[in-house]
Short mmCIF file of C-alpha atoms in Angstrom, two decimals:
data_model
loop_
_atom_site.label_atom_id
_atom_site.label_comp_id
_atom_site.label_asym_id
_atom_site.label_seq_id
_atom_site.Cartn_x
_atom_site.Cartn_y
_atom_site.Cartn_z
CA MET A 1 -1.48 20.51 6.25
CA ALA A 2 -2.80 16.97 6.67
CA ASN A 3 -0.96 13.70 6.26
CA VAL A 4 -2.64 11.28 3.84
CA ALA A 5 -3.12 7.50 3.97
CA VAL A 6 -3.90 5.71 0.71
CA ILE A 7 -5.67 2.35 0.93
CA GLY A 8 -7.50 0.12 -1.52
CA ALA A 9 -11.29 0.12 -1.22
CA GLN A 10 -11.85 -3.12 -3.15
CA TRP A 11 -9.78 -6.32 -3.56
CA GLY A 12 -6.54 -4.56 -4.43
CA ASP A 13 -5.25 -3.66 -7.90
CA GLU A 14 -7.30 -0.45 -7.85
CA GLY A 15 -4.55 1.79 -9.20
CA LYS A 16 -2.96 2.86 -5.90
CA GLY A 17 0.50 3.11 -7.47
CA LYS A 18 -0.42 5.95 -9.80
CA ILE A 19 -2.35 7.85 -7.12
CA VAL A 20 0.46 7.51 -4.57
CA ASP A 21 2.97 8.59 -7.21
CA TRP A 22 0.77 11.59 -8.06
CA LEU A 23 0.48 12.58 -4.38
CA ALA A 24 4.16 11.88 -3.66
CA SER A 25 5.18 14.97 -5.62
CA ARG A 26 3.66 17.01 -2.78
CA ALA A 27 4.72 14.81 0.14
CA ASP A 28 7.90 15.01 2.17
CA MET A 29 7.95 11.29 2.98
CA VAL A 30 6.20 8.13 1.71
CA VAL A 31 5.65 5.10 3.97
CA ARG A 32 4.68 1.50 3.19
CA PHE A 33 3.00 0.19 6.33
CA GLN A 34 1.83 -3.42 5.71
CA GLY A 35 2.04 -6.37 3.34
CA GLY A 36 5.10 -7.57 1.53
CA HIS A 37 6.28 -8.16 -2.02
CA ASN A 38 2.91 -9.73 -2.81
CA ALA A 39 1.74 -6.18 -3.55
CA GLY A 40 2.00 -4.80 -7.08
CA HIS A 41 2.07 -1.13 -8.09
CA THR A 42 2.57 -0.02 -11.68
CA LEU A 43 3.66 3.56 -12.39
CA VAL A 44 3.62 5.00 -15.91
CA VAL A 45 5.89 8.04 -16.31
CA GLY A 46 6.11 9.23 -19.89
CA ASP A 47 7.52 6.34 -21.89
CA SER A 48 8.72 4.49 -18.80
CA THR A 49 6.81 1.90 -16.78
CA TYR A 50 7.94 1.01 -13.27
CA LYS A 51 6.66 -2.11 -11.53
CA LEU A 52 7.02 -2.03 -7.76
CA SER A 53 6.25 -4.77 -5.27
CA LEU A 54 7.97 -3.97 -1.99
CA LEU A 55 9.44 -0.51 -2.44
CA PRO A 56 7.31 2.59 -1.72
CA SER A 57 6.14 4.39 -4.85
CA GLY A 58 7.71 7.62 -3.65
CA LEU A 59 11.14 6.39 -4.70
CA VAL A 60 10.34 7.00 -8.35
CA ARG A 61 9.69 10.66 -7.46
CA GLY A 62 12.85 10.87 -5.39
CA THR A 63 10.73 11.40 -2.27
CA PRO A 64 12.33 9.94 0.91
CA SER A 65 10.62 6.60 1.43
CA VAL A 66 10.13 4.28 4.38
CA ILE A 67 9.33 0.58 4.74
CA GLY A 68 7.51 0.46 8.08
CA ASN A 69 7.52 -2.16 10.79
CA GLY A 70 4.16 -3.57 9.64
CA VAL A 71 5.74 -4.87 6.43
CA VAL A 72 7.23 -8.37 6.18
CA LEU A 73 10.49 -8.09 4.27
CA ASP A 74 12.08 -10.59 1.90
CA PRO A 75 15.70 -9.33 1.86
CA TRP A 76 16.55 -11.04 -1.43
CA ALA A 77 13.44 -9.73 -3.15
CA LEU A 78 14.36 -6.27 -1.82
CA ARG A 79 17.84 -6.49 -3.34
CA ASP A 80 16.47 -7.70 -6.68
CA GLU A 81 13.86 -4.93 -6.85
CA ILE A 82 16.39 -2.24 -5.96
CA ALA A 83 18.69 -3.56 -8.70
CA ARG A 84 15.87 -3.66 -11.26
CA LEU A 85 14.78 -0.11 -10.51
CA GLY A 86 18.40 1.01 -10.52
CA ALA A 87 18.71 -0.25 -14.10
CA GLN A 88 15.82 2.11 -14.93
CA GLY A 89 17.58 5.05 -13.32
CA VAL A 90 15.79 5.00 -9.94
CA VAL A 91 18.50 4.66 -7.32
CA ALA A 92 17.73 3.69 -3.72
CA THR A 93 20.26 4.89 -1.16
CA PRO A 94 20.20 5.05 2.65
CA ASP A 95 19.22 8.71 2.21
CA THR A 96 16.18 7.95 0.05
CA LEU A 97 15.12 4.60 1.54
CA ARG A 98 14.82 3.67 5.20
CA ILE A 99 13.69 0.31 6.55
CA ALA A 100 12.28 -0.19 10.03
CA ASP A 101 14.76 -2.20 12.07
CA THR A 102 11.82 -4.11 13.57
CA CYS A 103 10.49 -5.52 10.26
CA ALA A 104 10.01 -9.28 10.36
CA LEU A 105 11.87 -11.15 7.61
CA ILE A 106 10.47 -13.51 4.98
CA LEU A 107 12.91 -16.43 4.75
CA PRO A 108 13.24 -19.22 2.14
CA PHE A 109 11.32 -21.77 4.23
CA HIS A 110 8.38 -19.35 4.44
CA ARG A 111 8.09 -19.49 0.66
CA ASP A 112 8.37 -23.28 0.78
CA LEU A 113 5.58 -23.59 3.34
CA ASP A 114 3.33 -21.18 1.44
CA ALA A 115 3.59 -23.30 -1.72
CA LEU A 116 3.30 -26.65 0.07
CA ARG A 117 0.11 -25.60 1.81
CA GLU A 118 -1.46 -24.18 -1.31
CA ASP A 119 -0.66 -27.28 -3.36
CA ALA A 120 -2.13 -29.53 -0.67
CA SER A 121 -5.35 -27.51 -0.33
CA GLY A 122 -7.08 -28.78 -3.47
CA ALA A 123 -10.43 -27.05 -3.88
CA GLY A 124 -9.71 -25.06 -0.72
CA LYS A 125 -6.92 -23.03 -2.27
CA ILE A 126 -6.90 -19.41 -1.14
CA GLY A 127 -4.94 -18.16 -4.14
CA THR A 128 -1.83 -16.85 -2.39
CA THR A 129 1.12 -15.45 -4.33
CA ARG A 130 3.30 -18.21 -2.80
CA ARG A 131 5.83 -15.64 -1.65
CA GLY A 132 5.82 -16.57 2.03
CA ILE A 133 3.82 -13.60 3.27
CA GLY A 134 1.34 -15.55 5.43
CA PRO A 135 3.88 -17.85 7.10
CA ALA A 136 6.12 -14.85 7.88
CA TYR A 137 3.24 -13.04 9.59
CA GLU A 138 2.43 -16.22 11.51
CA ASP A 139 5.98 -16.34 12.85
CA LYS A 140 5.81 -12.65 13.76
CA VAL A 141 2.61 -13.16 15.78
CA GLY A 142 4.03 -16.41 17.20
CA ARG A 143 7.06 -14.47 18.52
CA ARG A 144 9.62 -16.56 16.68
CA ALA A 145 10.38 -14.27 13.71
CA ILE A 146 13.84 -13.10 12.73
CA ARG A 147 13.75 -9.33 12.31
CA VAL A 148 15.93 -6.82 10.49
CA CYS A 149 17.69 -5.83 13.73
CA ASP A 150 18.65 -9.50 14.27
CA LEU A 151 20.85 -9.34 11.17
CA ALA A 152 23.36 -7.37 13.25
CA HIS A 153 23.42 -10.15 15.88
CA LEU A 154 23.49 -13.37 13.89
CA ASP A 155 25.86 -15.02 16.39
CA ASP A 156 23.19 -14.61 19.07
CA LEU A 157 20.33 -16.28 17.17
CA GLY A 158 20.62 -19.72 18.77
CA ALA A 159 17.53 -19.62 20.99
CA GLN A 160 15.47 -17.85 18.33
CA LEU A 161 16.45 -20.43 15.71
CA ASP A 162 15.55 -23.21 18.13
CA ARG A 163 12.00 -21.88 18.42
CA LEU A 164 11.76 -21.24 14.69
CA THR A 165 13.05 -24.60 13.52
CA ALA A 166 11.06 -26.55 16.12
CA HIS A 167 7.91 -25.07 14.62
CA HIS A 168 8.81 -25.32 10.96
CA ASP A 169 10.57 -28.68 11.01
CA ALA A 170 7.42 -30.33 12.37
CA LEU A 171 5.36 -28.73 9.58
CA ARG A 172 7.91 -29.69 6.94
CA ALA A 173 7.96 -33.28 8.17
CA GLY A 174 4.21 -33.45 7.67
CA PHE A 175 4.75 -32.59 4.02
CA GLY A 176 7.62 -35.06 3.66
CA GLU A 177 10.22 -32.28 3.51
CA PRO A 178 13.64 -32.31 5.22
CA PRO A 179 14.31 -30.05 8.22
CA ILE A 180 15.63 -26.53 7.78
CA ASP A 181 19.36 -26.40 7.03
CA ARG A 182 20.39 -24.02 9.80
CA ALA A 183 23.96 -23.65 8.58
CA ARG A 184 22.83 -22.66 5.10
CA LEU A 185 20.21 -20.28 6.50
CA LEU A 186 22.82 -18.50 8.62
CA SER A 187 25.19 -18.36 5.66
CA ASP A 188 22.50 -16.83 3.47
CA LEU A 189 21.65 -14.29 6.16
CA ARG A 190 25.31 -13.32 6.62
CA GLU A 191 25.60 -12.73 2.90
CA ILE A 192 22.58 -10.37 2.74
CA ALA A 193 22.86 -8.76 6.19
CA GLY A 194 25.14 -5.87 5.30
CA PHE A 195 22.98 -4.84 2.36
CA VAL A 196 19.77 -4.72 4.40
CA LEU A 197 21.35 -3.13 7.47
CA SER A 198 22.62 -0.22 5.39
CA PHE A 199 18.98 0.92 5.09
CA ALA A 200 17.86 -0.04 8.63
CA LYS A 201 16.77 2.70 11.01
CA PRO A 202 14.40 3.27 13.95
CA VAL A 203 12.04 4.87 11.43
CA TRP A 204 9.44 5.74 14.05
CA ARG A 205 11.84 8.48 15.19
CA ASP A 206 12.14 9.90 11.67
CA LEU A 207 8.37 9.85 11.17
CA ASN A 208 7.56 11.51 14.47
CA ALA A 209 10.26 14.13 13.86
CA ALA A 210 8.79 14.80 10.41
CA ARG A 211 5.34 15.16 11.91
CA ALA A 212 6.61 17.53 14.62
CA GLY A 213 8.33 19.58 11.93
CA GLY A 214 5.13 20.03 9.93
CA LYS A 215 6.24 17.70 7.12
CA ARG A 216 3.64 15.97 4.97
CA ILE A 217 3.66 12.18 5.25
CA LEU A 218 1.99 9.89 2.72
CA PHE A 219 1.11 6.40 3.99
CA GLU A 220 0.90 3.79 1.24
CA GLY A 221 -1.19 0.68 1.79
CA ALA A 222 -1.06 -2.57 -0.16
CA GLN A 223 -3.95 -4.82 -1.28
CA GLY A 224 -7.42 -3.50 -0.29
CA VAL A 225 -9.97 -3.40 2.53
CA LEU A 226 -11.82 -6.43 1.13
CA LEU A 227 -8.61 -8.42 1.66
CA ASP A 228 -8.18 -7.24 5.26
CA ASN A 229 -7.59 -10.13 7.65
CA ASP A 230 -10.44 -8.96 9.91
CA HIS A 231 -12.81 -7.11 7.58
CA GLY A 232 -12.30 -8.85 4.24
CA THR A 233 -13.82 -11.91 2.58
CA TYR A 234 -12.24 -14.37 5.02
CA PRO A 235 -10.52 -16.79 4.49
CA PHE A 236 -9.79 -15.40 1.00
CA VAL A 237 -7.84 -12.49 2.44
CA THR A 238 -4.27 -11.37 2.98
CA SER A 239 -2.37 -11.90 6.25
CA SER A 240 -2.29 -8.28 7.40
CA ASN A 241 -4.70 -5.46 8.20
CA THR A 242 -5.20 -3.24 5.17
CA VAL A 243 -7.47 -0.60 6.75
CA ALA A 244 -6.25 2.90 7.61
CA GLY A 245 -5.76 2.01 11.27
CA ALA A 246 -2.86 -0.19 10.21
CA ALA A 247 -0.98 2.89 8.97
CA ALA A 248 -0.42 3.97 12.57
CA ALA A 249 0.48 0.55 13.96
CA GLY A 250 2.59 -0.39 10.93
CA SER A 251 4.75 2.71 10.89
CA GLY A 252 5.15 3.82 14.51
CA ILE A 253 3.15 7.02 14.42
CA GLY A 254 0.06 7.66 16.54
CA PRO A 255 -3.44 7.25 15.07
CA SER A 256 -3.96 11.02 15.07
CA GLY A 257 -1.03 11.35 12.68
CA VAL A 258 -2.64 9.42 9.84
CA GLY A 259 -4.83 12.30 8.61
CA PHE A 260 -6.96 12.16 5.45
CA VAL A 261 -7.74 8.61 4.31
CA LEU A 262 -8.01 8.27 0.54
CA GLY A 263 -9.64 5.04 -0.62
CA ILE A 264 -8.88 3.92 -4.16
CA ALA A 265 -11.67 2.25 -6.15
CA LYS A 266 -12.01 1.30 -9.79
CA ALA A 267 -15.08 2.43 -11.69
CA TYR A 268 -15.81 -1.30 -11.97
CA THR A 269 -14.60 -4.25 -9.87
CA THR A 270 -11.77 -6.76 -10.25
CA ARG A 271 -10.37 -9.57 -8.18
CA VAL A 272 -7.32 -11.86 -8.50
CA GLY A 273 -7.48 -15.41 -7.17
CA SER A 274 -10.20 -17.28 -5.32
CA GLY A 275 -13.04 -15.98 -3.21
CA PRO A 276 -16.56 -14.53 -3.50
CA PHE A 277 -17.29 -11.86 -6.11
CA PRO A 278 -21.02 -11.02 -6.34
CA THR A 279 -20.88 -8.82 -9.47
CA GLU A 280 -18.42 -10.97 -11.45
CA LEU A 281 -19.24 -11.15 -15.16
CA HIS A 282 -18.60 -14.37 -17.09
CA ASP A 283 -19.77 -12.96 -20.42
CA ASP A 284 -18.41 -10.79 -23.22
CA VAL A 285 -18.91 -7.66 -21.11
CA GLY A 286 -16.58 -9.02 -18.44
CA GLN A 287 -14.08 -10.10 -21.07
CA GLY A 288 -14.24 -6.63 -22.59
CA LEU A 289 -13.55 -4.92 -19.26
CA GLY A 290 -10.53 -7.14 -18.75
CA GLN A 291 -9.15 -6.47 -22.21
CA ARG A 292 -9.67 -2.71 -22.18
CA GLY A 293 -8.43 -2.42 -18.61
CA HIS A 294 -5.37 -4.67 -19.18
CA GLU A 295 -6.42 -6.64 -16.14
CA PHE A 296 -3.46 -8.81 -15.26
CA GLY A 297 -1.81 -8.91 -11.83
CA THR A 298 1.40 -6.85 -11.54
CA VAL A 299 3.04 -9.46 -9.30
CA THR A 300 1.56 -12.75 -10.50
CA GLY A 301 0.57 -12.00 -14.10
CA ARG A 302 -2.70 -13.78 -13.35
CA LYS A 303 -5.80 -12.67 -15.23
CA ARG A 304 -8.12 -10.62 -13.03
CA ARG A 305 -11.80 -11.45 -12.70
CA CYS A 306 -13.97 -8.49 -13.74
CA GLY A 307 -17.45 -7.26 -12.84
CA TRP A 308 -19.68 -4.24 -12.31
CA PHE A 309 -19.06 -1.65 -9.61
CA ASP A 310 -20.30 -2.92 -6.24
CA ALA A 311 -21.49 0.05 -4.20
CA VAL A 312 -22.41 -2.16 -1.24
CA LEU A 313 -18.87 -3.42 -0.83
CA VAL A 314 -17.23 -0.01 -1.34
CA ARG A 315 -19.65 1.59 1.15
CA GLN A 316 -18.70 -1.12 3.64
CA SER A 317 -14.98 -0.56 2.91
CA ALA A 318 -15.37 3.17 3.45
CA ALA A 319 -17.01 2.58 6.84
CA VAL A 320 -14.63 -0.02 8.30
CA GLY A 321 -11.55 1.37 6.54
CA GLY A 322 -11.97 4.90 7.85
CA ILE A 323 -12.07 6.37 4.34
CA THR A 324 -12.51 10.15 4.03
CA GLY A 325 -12.68 10.39 0.25
CA ILE A 326 -12.49 8.14 -2.82
CA ALA A 327 -10.12 8.26 -5.77
CA LEU A 328 -12.06 6.71 -8.67
CA THR A 329 -9.78 5.11 -11.25
CA LYS A 330 -10.10 3.60 -14.73
CA ILE A 331 -13.37 5.30 -15.61
CA ASP A 332 -12.04 5.45 -19.19
CA VAL A 333 -12.44 1.66 -19.40
CA LEU A 334 -16.22 2.19 -19.42
CA ASP A 335 -16.07 4.59 -22.40
CA GLY A 336 -18.30 3.59 -25.30
CA MET A 337 -20.62 1.26 -23.37
CA ASN A 338 -24.34 1.64 -24.07
CA SER A 339 -25.23 1.06 -20.44
CA VAL A 340 -23.45 0.50 -17.14
CA LYS A 341 -24.64 -1.20 -13.96
CA ILE A 342 -24.05 -0.58 -10.26
CA CYS A 343 -24.79 -3.12 -7.55
CA THR A 344 -26.97 -1.42 -4.91
CA GLY A 345 -27.86 -4.38 -2.70
CA TYR A 346 -28.05 -8.18 -2.44
CA ARG A 347 -30.73 -10.82 -2.25
CA LEU A 348 -30.08 -13.76 0.03
CA ARG A 349 -32.73 -16.46 0.48
CA GLY A 350 -35.55 -13.99 -0.15
CA GLU A 351 -34.12 -11.25 2.06
CA THR A 352 -32.65 -7.97 0.77
CA LEU A 353 -29.32 -6.96 2.33
CA ASP A 354 -27.50 -3.62 2.27
CA TYR A 355 -24.24 -5.17 3.52
CA PHE A 356 -22.00 -8.12 2.63
CA PRO A 357 -22.58 -11.03 5.04
CA ALA A 358 -19.66 -12.42 7.03
CA HIS A 359 -19.94 -16.16 6.38
CA ALA A 360 -18.40 -17.61 3.22
CA ALA A 361 -21.49 -19.75 2.50
CA ASP A 362 -23.74 -16.68 2.54
CA GLN A 363 -21.21 -14.67 0.53
CA ALA A 364 -21.26 -17.33 -2.17
CA GLN A 365 -25.06 -17.27 -2.42
CA VAL A 366 -25.85 -13.55 -2.50
CA GLU A 367 -27.34 -12.24 -5.74
CA PRO A 368 -26.59 -8.65 -6.74
CA VAL A 369 -29.38 -6.13 -7.16
CA TYR A 370 -28.48 -3.81 -10.03
CA GLU A 371 -29.30 -0.28 -11.03
CA THR A 372 -28.76 0.34 -14.75
CA MET A 373 -27.57 3.71 -16.03
CA GLU A 374 -27.10 5.08 -19.51
CA GLY A 375 -23.51 4.84 -20.74
CA TRP A 376 -21.56 7.47 -22.66
CA GLN A 377 -20.14 7.48 -26.16
CA GLY A 378 -17.69 10.32 -25.58
CA THR A 379 -14.27 9.70 -24.08
CA THR A 380 -13.04 10.27 -20.55
CA ALA A 381 -9.49 9.15 -21.37
CA GLY A 382 -6.99 11.87 -20.54
CA ALA A 383 -9.58 14.22 -19.00
CA ARG A 384 -8.13 16.66 -16.49
CA SER A 385 -11.24 18.63 -15.49
CA TRP A 386 -14.97 18.07 -15.02
CA ALA A 387 -15.55 20.02 -18.22
CA ASP A 388 -13.68 17.33 -20.16
CA LEU A 389 -16.05 14.56 -19.03
CA PRO A 390 -19.22 13.47 -20.85
CA ALA A 391 -22.39 14.39 -18.92
CA GLN A 392 -23.34 10.73 -18.36
CA ALA A 393 -19.91 9.96 -16.92
CA ILE A 394 -20.39 12.75 -14.39
CA LYS A 395 -23.85 11.35 -13.51
CA TYR A 396 -22.26 7.92 -12.99
CA ILE A 397 -19.64 9.38 -10.61
CA ARG A 398 -22.25 11.36 -8.68
CA ARG A 399 -24.44 8.28 -8.31
CA ILE A 400 -21.52 6.30 -6.94
CA GLU A 401 -20.92 9.04 -4.36
CA GLU A 402 -24.53 8.80 -3.23
CA LEU A 403 -24.51 5.01 -2.97
CA ILE A 404 -21.21 4.66 -1.09
CA ALA A 405 -21.93 7.64 1.21
CA CYS A 406 -18.45 9.00 0.57
CA PRO A 407 -17.30 11.87 -1.67
CA VAL A 408 -15.08 11.39 -4.71
CA ALA A 409 -11.88 13.37 -4.14
CA LEU A 410 -9.97 12.38 -7.29
CA VAL A 411 -10.79 10.89 -10.68
CA SER A 412 -8.05 9.12 -12.65
CA THR A 413 -8.64 9.00 -16.39
CA SER A 414 -5.54 7.13 -17.61
CA PRO A 415 -2.34 5.59 -16.22
CA GLU A 416 -0.47 8.86 -16.93
CA ARG A 417 0.40 10.98 -13.90
CA ALA A 418 -1.18 14.20 -15.17
CA ASP A 419 -4.47 12.65 -16.30
CA THR A 420 -6.15 13.24 -12.96
CA ILE A 421 -9.09 15.40 -11.93
CA LEU A 422 -8.63 16.90 -8.46
CA VAL A 423 -11.97 17.42 -6.74
CA ARG A 424 -10.76 17.71 -3.13
CA ASP A 425 -7.15 18.12 -2.09
CA PRO A 426 -6.33 15.45 0.54
CA PHE A 427 -3.29 17.38 1.76
CA ALA A 428 -5.36 20.50 2.43
CA ASP A 429 -7.66 18.84 5.02
#
């Protein structure tokens, strides 16, 4: 049986939480492999709604869950999220949650720097969540990060703190901020260390043992391919790699262990924050998509920008992201529309393109080329088989498959777990 990696095929917020939760019932382990608590996954289980940011979605199922080394970890946000879920009856213990001992930590001054930079950027704002994700990744790459394993050796952090504060104090001075209070930082870390260390493990050992034992592993990505630091709409991207290749590097399992790659895509397109968006709608149709789809960010609460499905971008995501099959979500939001459009190409200065150009200036100028299809008046909401779908909705799905050159493996027809049409079983490949 294959392992499965779930990644976003658009700009995040595609409905990965529900799909991961649905797949987690058949997995033996769920792994978060990149990002931080800037991610947002909403799970609807009966009358209960669970909002996750850092914790793997498998916890709600009771499936053993792992936070991999590719994640940057805010220890205080972790404690708060565990407490919040605990109040809803979902209890995280060292048996159900394991954290890679090599995770880099997000510290208070990372959040400070994130906000200071964004506020100073004016029209150049990227639209970060101001949670310190980018600065924490910078410190990781710059080899000055404090990691989970360092929490067991706080008395030996002198040289590491020297490197860290030398870097950050210079940046803080440029913004008119005082230097880092090292004594307070160490005090805060001592207070949280025991809590975090109770979950810390060399998780690569657990994952490779699970793989050797024939266990099914589900890799859970955050954000989406279009926010990938290399392949996304740079600089309006996240600070990590969101493609399937990151599942191997960010968890400590070899690339051959990743298995089936399931890309999640909405039946239309949304984006939170700044950056190019060729099919964005500024009219009543766009407003209607946002209202019917309840398009507000799980983490930030910000209103999402809405537009038509962009087959060019999803085809590109499938290629660079290593996607094997697509899970199409929120098709019910299109119910009742007289017509629907799909972007099939772009025009740029008189030239027709079948890909999204790399430079931000070109990205801002492309004009979408649309194909218009007849809508459907029947409902897809709650459908659990092809037979439950209106004929035009099936035609829309089939046309998307053709345009993105990737098969649809799942169709989600509501936020409820069971309202899912299984076309191709990812775990069977």
